[in-house]
PDB file of C-alpha atoms and ligand atoms in Angstrom:
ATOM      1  CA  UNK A   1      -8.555   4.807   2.080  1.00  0.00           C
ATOM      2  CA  UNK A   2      -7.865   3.830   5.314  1.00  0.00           C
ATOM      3  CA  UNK A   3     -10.296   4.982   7.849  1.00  0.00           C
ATOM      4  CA  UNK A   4     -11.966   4.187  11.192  1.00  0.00           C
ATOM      5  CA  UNK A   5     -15.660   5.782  11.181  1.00  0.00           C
ATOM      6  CA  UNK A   6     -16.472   6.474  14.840  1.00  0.00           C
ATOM      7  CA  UNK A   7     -20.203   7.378  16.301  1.00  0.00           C
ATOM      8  CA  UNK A   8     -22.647   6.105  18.281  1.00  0.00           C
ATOM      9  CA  UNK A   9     -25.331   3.259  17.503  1.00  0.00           C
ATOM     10  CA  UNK A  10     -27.369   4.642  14.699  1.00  0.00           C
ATOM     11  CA  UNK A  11     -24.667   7.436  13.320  1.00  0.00           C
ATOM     12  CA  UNK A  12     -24.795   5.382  10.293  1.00  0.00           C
ATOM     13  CA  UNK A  13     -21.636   4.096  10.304  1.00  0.00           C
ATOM     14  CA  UNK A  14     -22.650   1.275   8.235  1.00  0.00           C
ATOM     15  CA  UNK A  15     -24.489   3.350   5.703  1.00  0.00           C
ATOM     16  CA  UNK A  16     -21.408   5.747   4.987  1.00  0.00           C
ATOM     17  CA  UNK A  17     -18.542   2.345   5.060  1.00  0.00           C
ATOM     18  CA  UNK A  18     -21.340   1.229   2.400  1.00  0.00           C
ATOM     19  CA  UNK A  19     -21.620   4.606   0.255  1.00  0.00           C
ATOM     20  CA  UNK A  20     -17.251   4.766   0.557  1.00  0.00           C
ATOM     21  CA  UNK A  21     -16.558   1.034  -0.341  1.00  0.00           C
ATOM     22  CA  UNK A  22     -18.019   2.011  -3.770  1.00  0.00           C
ATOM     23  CA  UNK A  23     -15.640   5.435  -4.550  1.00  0.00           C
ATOM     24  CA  UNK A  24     -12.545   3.074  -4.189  1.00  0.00           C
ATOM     25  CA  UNK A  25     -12.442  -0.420  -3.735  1.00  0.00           C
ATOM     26  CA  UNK A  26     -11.953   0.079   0.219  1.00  0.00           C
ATOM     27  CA  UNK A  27     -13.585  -2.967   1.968  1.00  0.00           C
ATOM     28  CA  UNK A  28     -16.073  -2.299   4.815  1.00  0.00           C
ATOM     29  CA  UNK A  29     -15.215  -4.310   7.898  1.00  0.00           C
ATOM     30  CA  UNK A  30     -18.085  -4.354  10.799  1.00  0.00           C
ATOM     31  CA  UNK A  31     -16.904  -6.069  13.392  1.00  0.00           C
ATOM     32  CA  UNK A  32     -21.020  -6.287  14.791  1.00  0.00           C
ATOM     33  CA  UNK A  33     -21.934  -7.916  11.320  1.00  0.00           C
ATOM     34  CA  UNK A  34     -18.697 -10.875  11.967  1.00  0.00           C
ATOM     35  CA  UNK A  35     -20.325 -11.520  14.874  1.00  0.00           C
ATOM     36  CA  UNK A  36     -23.883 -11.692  14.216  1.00  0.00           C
ATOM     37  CA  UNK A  37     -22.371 -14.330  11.671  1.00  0.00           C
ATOM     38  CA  UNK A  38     -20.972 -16.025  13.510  1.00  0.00           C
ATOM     39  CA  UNK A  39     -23.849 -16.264  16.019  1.00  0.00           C
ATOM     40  CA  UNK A  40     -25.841 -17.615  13.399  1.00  0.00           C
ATOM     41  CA  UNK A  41     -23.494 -20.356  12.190  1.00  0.00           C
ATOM     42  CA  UNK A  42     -22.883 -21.232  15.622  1.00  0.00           C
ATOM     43  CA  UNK A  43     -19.019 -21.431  15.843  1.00  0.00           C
ATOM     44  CA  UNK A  44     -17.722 -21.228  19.309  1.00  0.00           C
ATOM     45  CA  UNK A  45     -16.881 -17.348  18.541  1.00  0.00           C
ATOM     46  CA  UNK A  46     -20.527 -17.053  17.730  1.00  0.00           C
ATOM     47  CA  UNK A  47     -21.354 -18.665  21.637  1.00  0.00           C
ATOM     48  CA  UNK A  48     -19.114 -16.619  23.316  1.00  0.00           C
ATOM     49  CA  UNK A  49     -20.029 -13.598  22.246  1.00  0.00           C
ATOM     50  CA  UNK A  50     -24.406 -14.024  22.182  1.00  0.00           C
ATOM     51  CA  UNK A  51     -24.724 -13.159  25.359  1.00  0.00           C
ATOM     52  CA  UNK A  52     -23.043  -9.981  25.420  1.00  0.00           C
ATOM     53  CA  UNK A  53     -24.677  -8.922  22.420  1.00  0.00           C
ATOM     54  CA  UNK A  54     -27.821  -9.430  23.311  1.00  0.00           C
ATOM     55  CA  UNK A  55     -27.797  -7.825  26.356  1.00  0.00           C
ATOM     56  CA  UNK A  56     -26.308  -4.488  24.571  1.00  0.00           C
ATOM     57  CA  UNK A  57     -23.069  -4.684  26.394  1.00  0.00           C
ATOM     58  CA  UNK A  58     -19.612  -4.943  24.557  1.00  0.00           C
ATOM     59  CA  UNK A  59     -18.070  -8.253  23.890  1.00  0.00           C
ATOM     60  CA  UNK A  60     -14.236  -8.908  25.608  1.00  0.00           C
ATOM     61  CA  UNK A  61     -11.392  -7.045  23.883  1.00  0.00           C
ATOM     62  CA  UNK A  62      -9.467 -10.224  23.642  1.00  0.00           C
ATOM     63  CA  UNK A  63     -12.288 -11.809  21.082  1.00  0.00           C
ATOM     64  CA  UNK A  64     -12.480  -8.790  18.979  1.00  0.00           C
ATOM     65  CA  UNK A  65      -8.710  -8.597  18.580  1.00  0.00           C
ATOM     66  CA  UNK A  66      -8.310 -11.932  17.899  1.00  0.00           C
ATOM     67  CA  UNK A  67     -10.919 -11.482  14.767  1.00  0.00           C
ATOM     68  CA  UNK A  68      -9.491  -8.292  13.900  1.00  0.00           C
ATOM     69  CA  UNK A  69      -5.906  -9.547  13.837  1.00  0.00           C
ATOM     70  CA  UNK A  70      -6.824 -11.992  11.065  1.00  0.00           C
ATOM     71  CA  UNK A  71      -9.430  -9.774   9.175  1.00  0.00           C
ATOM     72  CA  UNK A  72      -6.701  -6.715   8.528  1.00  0.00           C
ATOM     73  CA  UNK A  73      -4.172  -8.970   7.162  1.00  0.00           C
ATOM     74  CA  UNK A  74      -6.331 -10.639   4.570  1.00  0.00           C
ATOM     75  CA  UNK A  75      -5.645  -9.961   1.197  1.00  0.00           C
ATOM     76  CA  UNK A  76      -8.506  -7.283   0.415  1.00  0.00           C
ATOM     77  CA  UNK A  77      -7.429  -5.135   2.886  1.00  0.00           C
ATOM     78  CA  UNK A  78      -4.777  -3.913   0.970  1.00  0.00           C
ATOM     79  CA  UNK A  79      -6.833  -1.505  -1.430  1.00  0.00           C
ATOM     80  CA  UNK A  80      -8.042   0.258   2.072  1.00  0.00           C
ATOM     81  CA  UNK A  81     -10.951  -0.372   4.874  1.00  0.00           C
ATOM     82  CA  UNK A  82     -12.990   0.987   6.523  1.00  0.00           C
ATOM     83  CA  UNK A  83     -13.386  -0.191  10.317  1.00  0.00           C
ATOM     84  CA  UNK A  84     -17.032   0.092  11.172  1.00  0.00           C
ATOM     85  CA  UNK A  85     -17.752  -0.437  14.828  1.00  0.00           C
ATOM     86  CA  UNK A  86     -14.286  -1.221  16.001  1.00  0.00           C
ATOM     87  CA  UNK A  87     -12.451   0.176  17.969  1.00  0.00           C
ATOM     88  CA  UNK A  88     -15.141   0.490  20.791  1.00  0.00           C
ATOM     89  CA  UNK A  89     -12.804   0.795  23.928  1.00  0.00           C
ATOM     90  CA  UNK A  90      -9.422   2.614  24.358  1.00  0.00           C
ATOM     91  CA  UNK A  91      -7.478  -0.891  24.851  1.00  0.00           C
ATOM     92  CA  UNK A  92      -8.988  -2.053  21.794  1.00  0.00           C
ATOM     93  CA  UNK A  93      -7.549   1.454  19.989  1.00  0.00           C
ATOM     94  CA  UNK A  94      -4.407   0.883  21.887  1.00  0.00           C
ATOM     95  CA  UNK A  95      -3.740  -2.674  20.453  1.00  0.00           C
ATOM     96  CA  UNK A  96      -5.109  -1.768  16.751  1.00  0.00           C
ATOM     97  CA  UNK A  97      -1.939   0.546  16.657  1.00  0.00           C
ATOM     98  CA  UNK A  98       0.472  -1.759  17.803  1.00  0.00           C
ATOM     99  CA  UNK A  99      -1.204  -4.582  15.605  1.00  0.00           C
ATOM    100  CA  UNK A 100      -1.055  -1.130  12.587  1.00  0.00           C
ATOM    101  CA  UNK A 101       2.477  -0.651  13.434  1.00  0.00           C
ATOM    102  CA  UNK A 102       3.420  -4.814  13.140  1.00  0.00           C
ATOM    103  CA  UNK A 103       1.724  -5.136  10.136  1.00  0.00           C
ATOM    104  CA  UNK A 104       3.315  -1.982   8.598  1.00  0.00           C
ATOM    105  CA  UNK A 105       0.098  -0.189   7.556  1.00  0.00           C
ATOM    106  CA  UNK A 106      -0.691   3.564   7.803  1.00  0.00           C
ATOM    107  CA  UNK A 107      -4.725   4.883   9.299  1.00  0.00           C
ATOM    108  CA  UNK A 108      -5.521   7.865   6.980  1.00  0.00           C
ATOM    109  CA  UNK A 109      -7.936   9.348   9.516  1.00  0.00           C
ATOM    110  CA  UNK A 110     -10.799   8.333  12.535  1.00  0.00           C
ATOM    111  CA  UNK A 111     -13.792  10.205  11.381  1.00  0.00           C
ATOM    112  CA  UNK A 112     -16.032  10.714  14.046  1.00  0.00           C
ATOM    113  CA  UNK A 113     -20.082  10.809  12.907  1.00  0.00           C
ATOM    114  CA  UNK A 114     -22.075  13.402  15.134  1.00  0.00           C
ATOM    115  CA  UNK A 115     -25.548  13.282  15.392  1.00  0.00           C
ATOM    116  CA  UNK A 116     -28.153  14.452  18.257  1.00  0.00           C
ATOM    117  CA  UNK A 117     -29.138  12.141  20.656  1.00  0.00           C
ATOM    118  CA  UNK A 118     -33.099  12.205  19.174  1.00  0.00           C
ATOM    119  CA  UNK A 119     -32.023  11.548  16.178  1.00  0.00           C
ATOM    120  CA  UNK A 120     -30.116   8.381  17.194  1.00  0.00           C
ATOM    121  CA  UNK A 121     -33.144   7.370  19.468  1.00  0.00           C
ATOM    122  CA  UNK A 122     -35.496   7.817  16.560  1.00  0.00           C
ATOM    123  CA  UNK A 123     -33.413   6.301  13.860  1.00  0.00           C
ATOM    124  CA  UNK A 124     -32.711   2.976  15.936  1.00  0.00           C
ATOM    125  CA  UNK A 125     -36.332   2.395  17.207  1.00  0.00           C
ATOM    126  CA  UNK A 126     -37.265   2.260  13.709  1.00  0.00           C
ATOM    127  CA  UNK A 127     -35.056   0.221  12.354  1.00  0.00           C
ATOM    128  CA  UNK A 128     -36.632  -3.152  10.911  1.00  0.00           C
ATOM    129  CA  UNK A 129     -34.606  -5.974   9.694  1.00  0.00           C
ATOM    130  CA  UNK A 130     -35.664  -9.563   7.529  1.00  0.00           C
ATOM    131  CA  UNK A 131     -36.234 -12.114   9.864  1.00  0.00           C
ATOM    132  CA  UNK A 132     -34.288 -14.304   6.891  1.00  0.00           C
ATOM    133  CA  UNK A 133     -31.302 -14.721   7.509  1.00  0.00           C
ATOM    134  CA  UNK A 134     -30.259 -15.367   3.675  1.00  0.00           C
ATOM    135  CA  UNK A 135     -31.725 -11.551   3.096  1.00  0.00           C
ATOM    136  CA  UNK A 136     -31.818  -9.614   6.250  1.00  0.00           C
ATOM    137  CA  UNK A 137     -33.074  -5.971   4.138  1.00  0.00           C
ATOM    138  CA  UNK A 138     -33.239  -3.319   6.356  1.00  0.00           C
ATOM    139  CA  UNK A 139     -36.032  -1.084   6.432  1.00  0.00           C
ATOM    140  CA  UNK A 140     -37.358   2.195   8.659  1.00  0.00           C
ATOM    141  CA  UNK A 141     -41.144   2.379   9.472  1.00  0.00           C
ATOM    142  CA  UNK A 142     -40.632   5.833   8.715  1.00  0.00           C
ATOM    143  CA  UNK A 143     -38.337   6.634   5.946  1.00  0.00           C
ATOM    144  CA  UNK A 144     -37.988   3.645   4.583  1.00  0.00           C
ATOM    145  CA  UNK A 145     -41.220   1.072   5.458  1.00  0.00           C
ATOM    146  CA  UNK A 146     -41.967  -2.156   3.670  1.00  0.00           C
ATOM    147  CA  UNK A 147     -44.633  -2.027   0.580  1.00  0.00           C
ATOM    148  CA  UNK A 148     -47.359  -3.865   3.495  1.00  0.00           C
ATOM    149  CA  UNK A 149     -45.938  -3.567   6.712  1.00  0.00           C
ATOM    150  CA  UNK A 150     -44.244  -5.836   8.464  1.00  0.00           C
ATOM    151  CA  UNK A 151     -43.940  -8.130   5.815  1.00  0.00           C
ATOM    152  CA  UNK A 152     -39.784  -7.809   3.923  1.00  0.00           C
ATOM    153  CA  UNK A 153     -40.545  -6.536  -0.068  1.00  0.00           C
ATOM    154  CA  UNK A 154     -37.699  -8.480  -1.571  1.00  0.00           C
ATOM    155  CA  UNK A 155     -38.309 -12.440   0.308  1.00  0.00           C
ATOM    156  CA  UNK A 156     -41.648 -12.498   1.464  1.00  0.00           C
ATOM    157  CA  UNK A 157     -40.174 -13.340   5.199  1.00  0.00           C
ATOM    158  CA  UNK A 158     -41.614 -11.162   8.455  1.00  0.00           C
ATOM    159  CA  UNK A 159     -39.308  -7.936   9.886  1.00  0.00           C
ATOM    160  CA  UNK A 160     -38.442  -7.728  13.155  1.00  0.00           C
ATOM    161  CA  UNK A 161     -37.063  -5.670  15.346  1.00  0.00           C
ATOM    162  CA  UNK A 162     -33.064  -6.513  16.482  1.00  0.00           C
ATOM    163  CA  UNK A 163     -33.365  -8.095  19.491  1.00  0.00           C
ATOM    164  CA  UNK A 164     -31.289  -5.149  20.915  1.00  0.00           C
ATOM    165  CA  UNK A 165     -32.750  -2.806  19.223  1.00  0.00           C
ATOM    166  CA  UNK A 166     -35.569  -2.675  21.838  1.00  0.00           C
ATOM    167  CA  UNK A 167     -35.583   0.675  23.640  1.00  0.00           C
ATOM    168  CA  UNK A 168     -34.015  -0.868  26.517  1.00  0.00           C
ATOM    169  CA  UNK A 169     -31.620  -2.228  24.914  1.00  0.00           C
ATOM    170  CA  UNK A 170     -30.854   0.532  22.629  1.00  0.00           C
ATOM    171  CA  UNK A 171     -30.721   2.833  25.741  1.00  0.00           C
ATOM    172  CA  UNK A 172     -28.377   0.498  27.117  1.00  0.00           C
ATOM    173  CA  UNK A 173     -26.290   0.584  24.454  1.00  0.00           C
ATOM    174  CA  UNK A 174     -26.011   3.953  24.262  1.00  0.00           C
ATOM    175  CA  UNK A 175     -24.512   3.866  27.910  1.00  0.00           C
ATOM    176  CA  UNK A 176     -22.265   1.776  26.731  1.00  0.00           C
ATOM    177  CA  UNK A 177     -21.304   3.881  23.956  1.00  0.00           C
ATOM    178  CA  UNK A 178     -20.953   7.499  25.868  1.00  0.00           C
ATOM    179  CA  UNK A 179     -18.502   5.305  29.027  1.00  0.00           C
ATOM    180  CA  UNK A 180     -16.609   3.474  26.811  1.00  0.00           C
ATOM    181  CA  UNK A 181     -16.441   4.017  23.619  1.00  0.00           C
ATOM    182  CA  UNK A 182     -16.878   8.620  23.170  1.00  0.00           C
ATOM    183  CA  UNK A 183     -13.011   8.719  25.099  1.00  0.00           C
ATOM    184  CA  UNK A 184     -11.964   7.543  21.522  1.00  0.00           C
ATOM    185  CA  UNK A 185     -12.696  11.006  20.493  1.00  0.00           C
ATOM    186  CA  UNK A 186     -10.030  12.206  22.284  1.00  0.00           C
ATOM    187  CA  UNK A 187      -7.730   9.338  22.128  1.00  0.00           C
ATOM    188  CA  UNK A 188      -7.481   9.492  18.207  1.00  0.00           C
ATOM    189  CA  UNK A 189      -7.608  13.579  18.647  1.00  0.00           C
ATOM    190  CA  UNK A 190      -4.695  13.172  20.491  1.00  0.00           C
ATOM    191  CA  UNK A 191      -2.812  10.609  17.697  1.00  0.00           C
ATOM    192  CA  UNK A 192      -3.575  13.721  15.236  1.00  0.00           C
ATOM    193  CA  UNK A 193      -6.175  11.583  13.113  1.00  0.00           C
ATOM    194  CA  UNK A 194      -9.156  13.137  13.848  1.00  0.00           C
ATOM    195  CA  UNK A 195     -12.162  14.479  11.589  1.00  0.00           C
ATOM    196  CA  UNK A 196     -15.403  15.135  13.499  1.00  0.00           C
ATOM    197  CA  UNK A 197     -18.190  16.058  10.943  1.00  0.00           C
ATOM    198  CA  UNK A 198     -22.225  16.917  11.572  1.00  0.00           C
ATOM    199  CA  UNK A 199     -23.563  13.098  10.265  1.00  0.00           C
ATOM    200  CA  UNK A 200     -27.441  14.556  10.410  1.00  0.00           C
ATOM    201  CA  UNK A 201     -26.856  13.481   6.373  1.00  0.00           C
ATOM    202  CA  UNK A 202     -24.827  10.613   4.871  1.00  0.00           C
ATOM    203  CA  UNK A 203     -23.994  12.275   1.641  1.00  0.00           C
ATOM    204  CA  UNK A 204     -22.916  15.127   3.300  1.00  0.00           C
ATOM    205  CA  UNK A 205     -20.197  12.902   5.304  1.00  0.00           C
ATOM    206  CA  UNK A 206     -18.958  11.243   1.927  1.00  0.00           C
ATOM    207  CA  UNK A 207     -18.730  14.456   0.340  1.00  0.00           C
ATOM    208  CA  UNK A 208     -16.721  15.998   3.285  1.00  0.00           C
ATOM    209  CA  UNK A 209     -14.163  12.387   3.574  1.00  0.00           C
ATOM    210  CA  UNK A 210     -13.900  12.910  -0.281  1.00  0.00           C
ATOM    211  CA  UNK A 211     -12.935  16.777  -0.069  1.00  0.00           C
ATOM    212  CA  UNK A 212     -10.500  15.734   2.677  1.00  0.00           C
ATOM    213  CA  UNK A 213      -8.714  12.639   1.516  1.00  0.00           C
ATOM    214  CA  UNK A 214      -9.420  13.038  -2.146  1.00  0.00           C
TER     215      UNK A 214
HETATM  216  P1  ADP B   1     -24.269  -0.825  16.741  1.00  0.00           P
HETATM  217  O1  ADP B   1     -25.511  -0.577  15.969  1.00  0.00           O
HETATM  218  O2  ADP B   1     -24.424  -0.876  18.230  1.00  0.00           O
HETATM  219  O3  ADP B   1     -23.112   0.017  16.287  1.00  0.00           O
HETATM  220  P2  ADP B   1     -22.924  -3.205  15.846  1.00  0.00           P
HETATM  221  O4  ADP B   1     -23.597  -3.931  14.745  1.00  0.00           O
HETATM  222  O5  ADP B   1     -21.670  -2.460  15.557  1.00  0.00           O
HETATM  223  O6  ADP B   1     -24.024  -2.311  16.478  1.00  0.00           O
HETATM  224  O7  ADP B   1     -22.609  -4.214  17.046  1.00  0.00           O
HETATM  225  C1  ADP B   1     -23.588  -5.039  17.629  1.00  0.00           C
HETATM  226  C2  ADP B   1     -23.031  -5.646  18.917  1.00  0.00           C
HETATM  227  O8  ADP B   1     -21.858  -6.398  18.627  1.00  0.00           O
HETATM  228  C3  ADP B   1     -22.589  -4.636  19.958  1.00  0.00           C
HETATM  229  O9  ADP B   1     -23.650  -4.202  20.759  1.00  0.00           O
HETATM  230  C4  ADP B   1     -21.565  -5.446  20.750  1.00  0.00           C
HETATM  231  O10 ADP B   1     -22.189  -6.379  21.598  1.00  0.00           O
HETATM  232  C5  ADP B   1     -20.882  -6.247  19.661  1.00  0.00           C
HETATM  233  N1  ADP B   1     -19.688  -5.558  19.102  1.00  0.00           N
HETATM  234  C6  ADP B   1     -19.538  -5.114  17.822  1.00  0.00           C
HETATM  235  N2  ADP B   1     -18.321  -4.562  17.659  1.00  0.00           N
HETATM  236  C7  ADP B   1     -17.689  -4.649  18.844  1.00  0.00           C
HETATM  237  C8  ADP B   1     -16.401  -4.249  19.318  1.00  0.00           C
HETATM  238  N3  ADP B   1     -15.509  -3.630  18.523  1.00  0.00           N
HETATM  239  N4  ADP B   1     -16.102  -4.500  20.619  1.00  0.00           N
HETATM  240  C9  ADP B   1     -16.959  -5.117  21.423  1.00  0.00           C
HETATM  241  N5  ADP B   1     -18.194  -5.524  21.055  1.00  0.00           N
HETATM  242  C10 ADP B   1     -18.555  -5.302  19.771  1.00  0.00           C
END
């Protein structure tokens, strides 16, 4: 399948890209997990874009398409993806179609992932990640925690919290999200690809993609 997952920070994008990649060999693109790469190899793509990120605001169109541009036409693509954080402004949705339309491929859907603001607010302050960057688990203090706490079950290392997933950062992000990147709603509403379903639960999501796209 071909799909864009849209939502805001803590929708759990990530976990439903995950939970899809496995039904049919669709890869999982995130453009925020390319670039936390490549902040921690520190290539130049990884300087110009640390900044941004840790300040919770959006890194430049131009940098994202240029990543995208190559990622789409690799050869995995083919069996399907499934774009996970991207597109996060209309330009950005504007220039995936024309780069869609180049490359000759066809977006099943944009399945937007709606969840209550508390929900989001609670989900992302609880987030804990490895401080190792050769593991980087993910845990929740509250449905998920560690075995002892603060200390990662499966290397040993300390977890941390993002550094922006502090709550200023986090409500900064969420800004972000509701100016620049909700109008996508209606953008892709408007290109006749959109399914908006209640993301309270990931299964239910996977279930309802599945029913829908088969
Ligand atoms: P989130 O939990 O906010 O969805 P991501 O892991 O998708 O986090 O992204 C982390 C950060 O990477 C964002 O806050 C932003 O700085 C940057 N980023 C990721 N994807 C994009 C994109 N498509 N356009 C611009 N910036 C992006």
């Amino acid at each position: 399948m071909k799909l864009i997952l849209l939502g805001a920070p803590g929708a759990g994008k990530g976990t439903v890209a995950k939970m899809l990649t496995e039904l049919d060999g669709s890869v999982q693109i995130s453009t925020g997990d390319i670039l936390r790469g490549a902040v921690k190899a520190g290539s130049e793509l990884g300087k110009q874009a640390q900044d941004f990120m840790n300040r919770g605001d959006l890194v430049p169109d131009e940098l994202i398409m240029g990543i995208m541009e190559d990622r789409l036409q690799e050869p995995d693509c083919a069996n399907g993806f499934l774009l996970d954080g991207f597109p996060r402004t209309i330009p950005q949705a504007e220039a995936l179609k024309e780069l869609l339309a180049r490359i000759g491929v066809k977006l099943d859907m944009a399945v937007s992932l709606d969840v209550p603001r508390d929900v989001i607010l609670d989900r992302l302050t609880t987030r804990r990640t490895c401080s190792n960057s050769d593991c980087q688990a993910i845990y929740n203090t509250k449905s998920s925690p560690t075995k002892v706490e603060g200390v990662c079950d499966k290397c040993g290392s300390p977890t941390i919290q993002r550094e922006d997933e502090t709550v200023e950062a986090i409500s900064h992000r969420l800004e972000t999200y509701n100016e620049k990147t909700a109008p996508l709603i209606g953008y892709y509403e408007g290109e006749g690809l959109l399914m908006s379903v209640n993301a309270t639960s990931s299964d239910a999501v996977v279930a309802a993609i599945k029913e829908r796209i088969g």
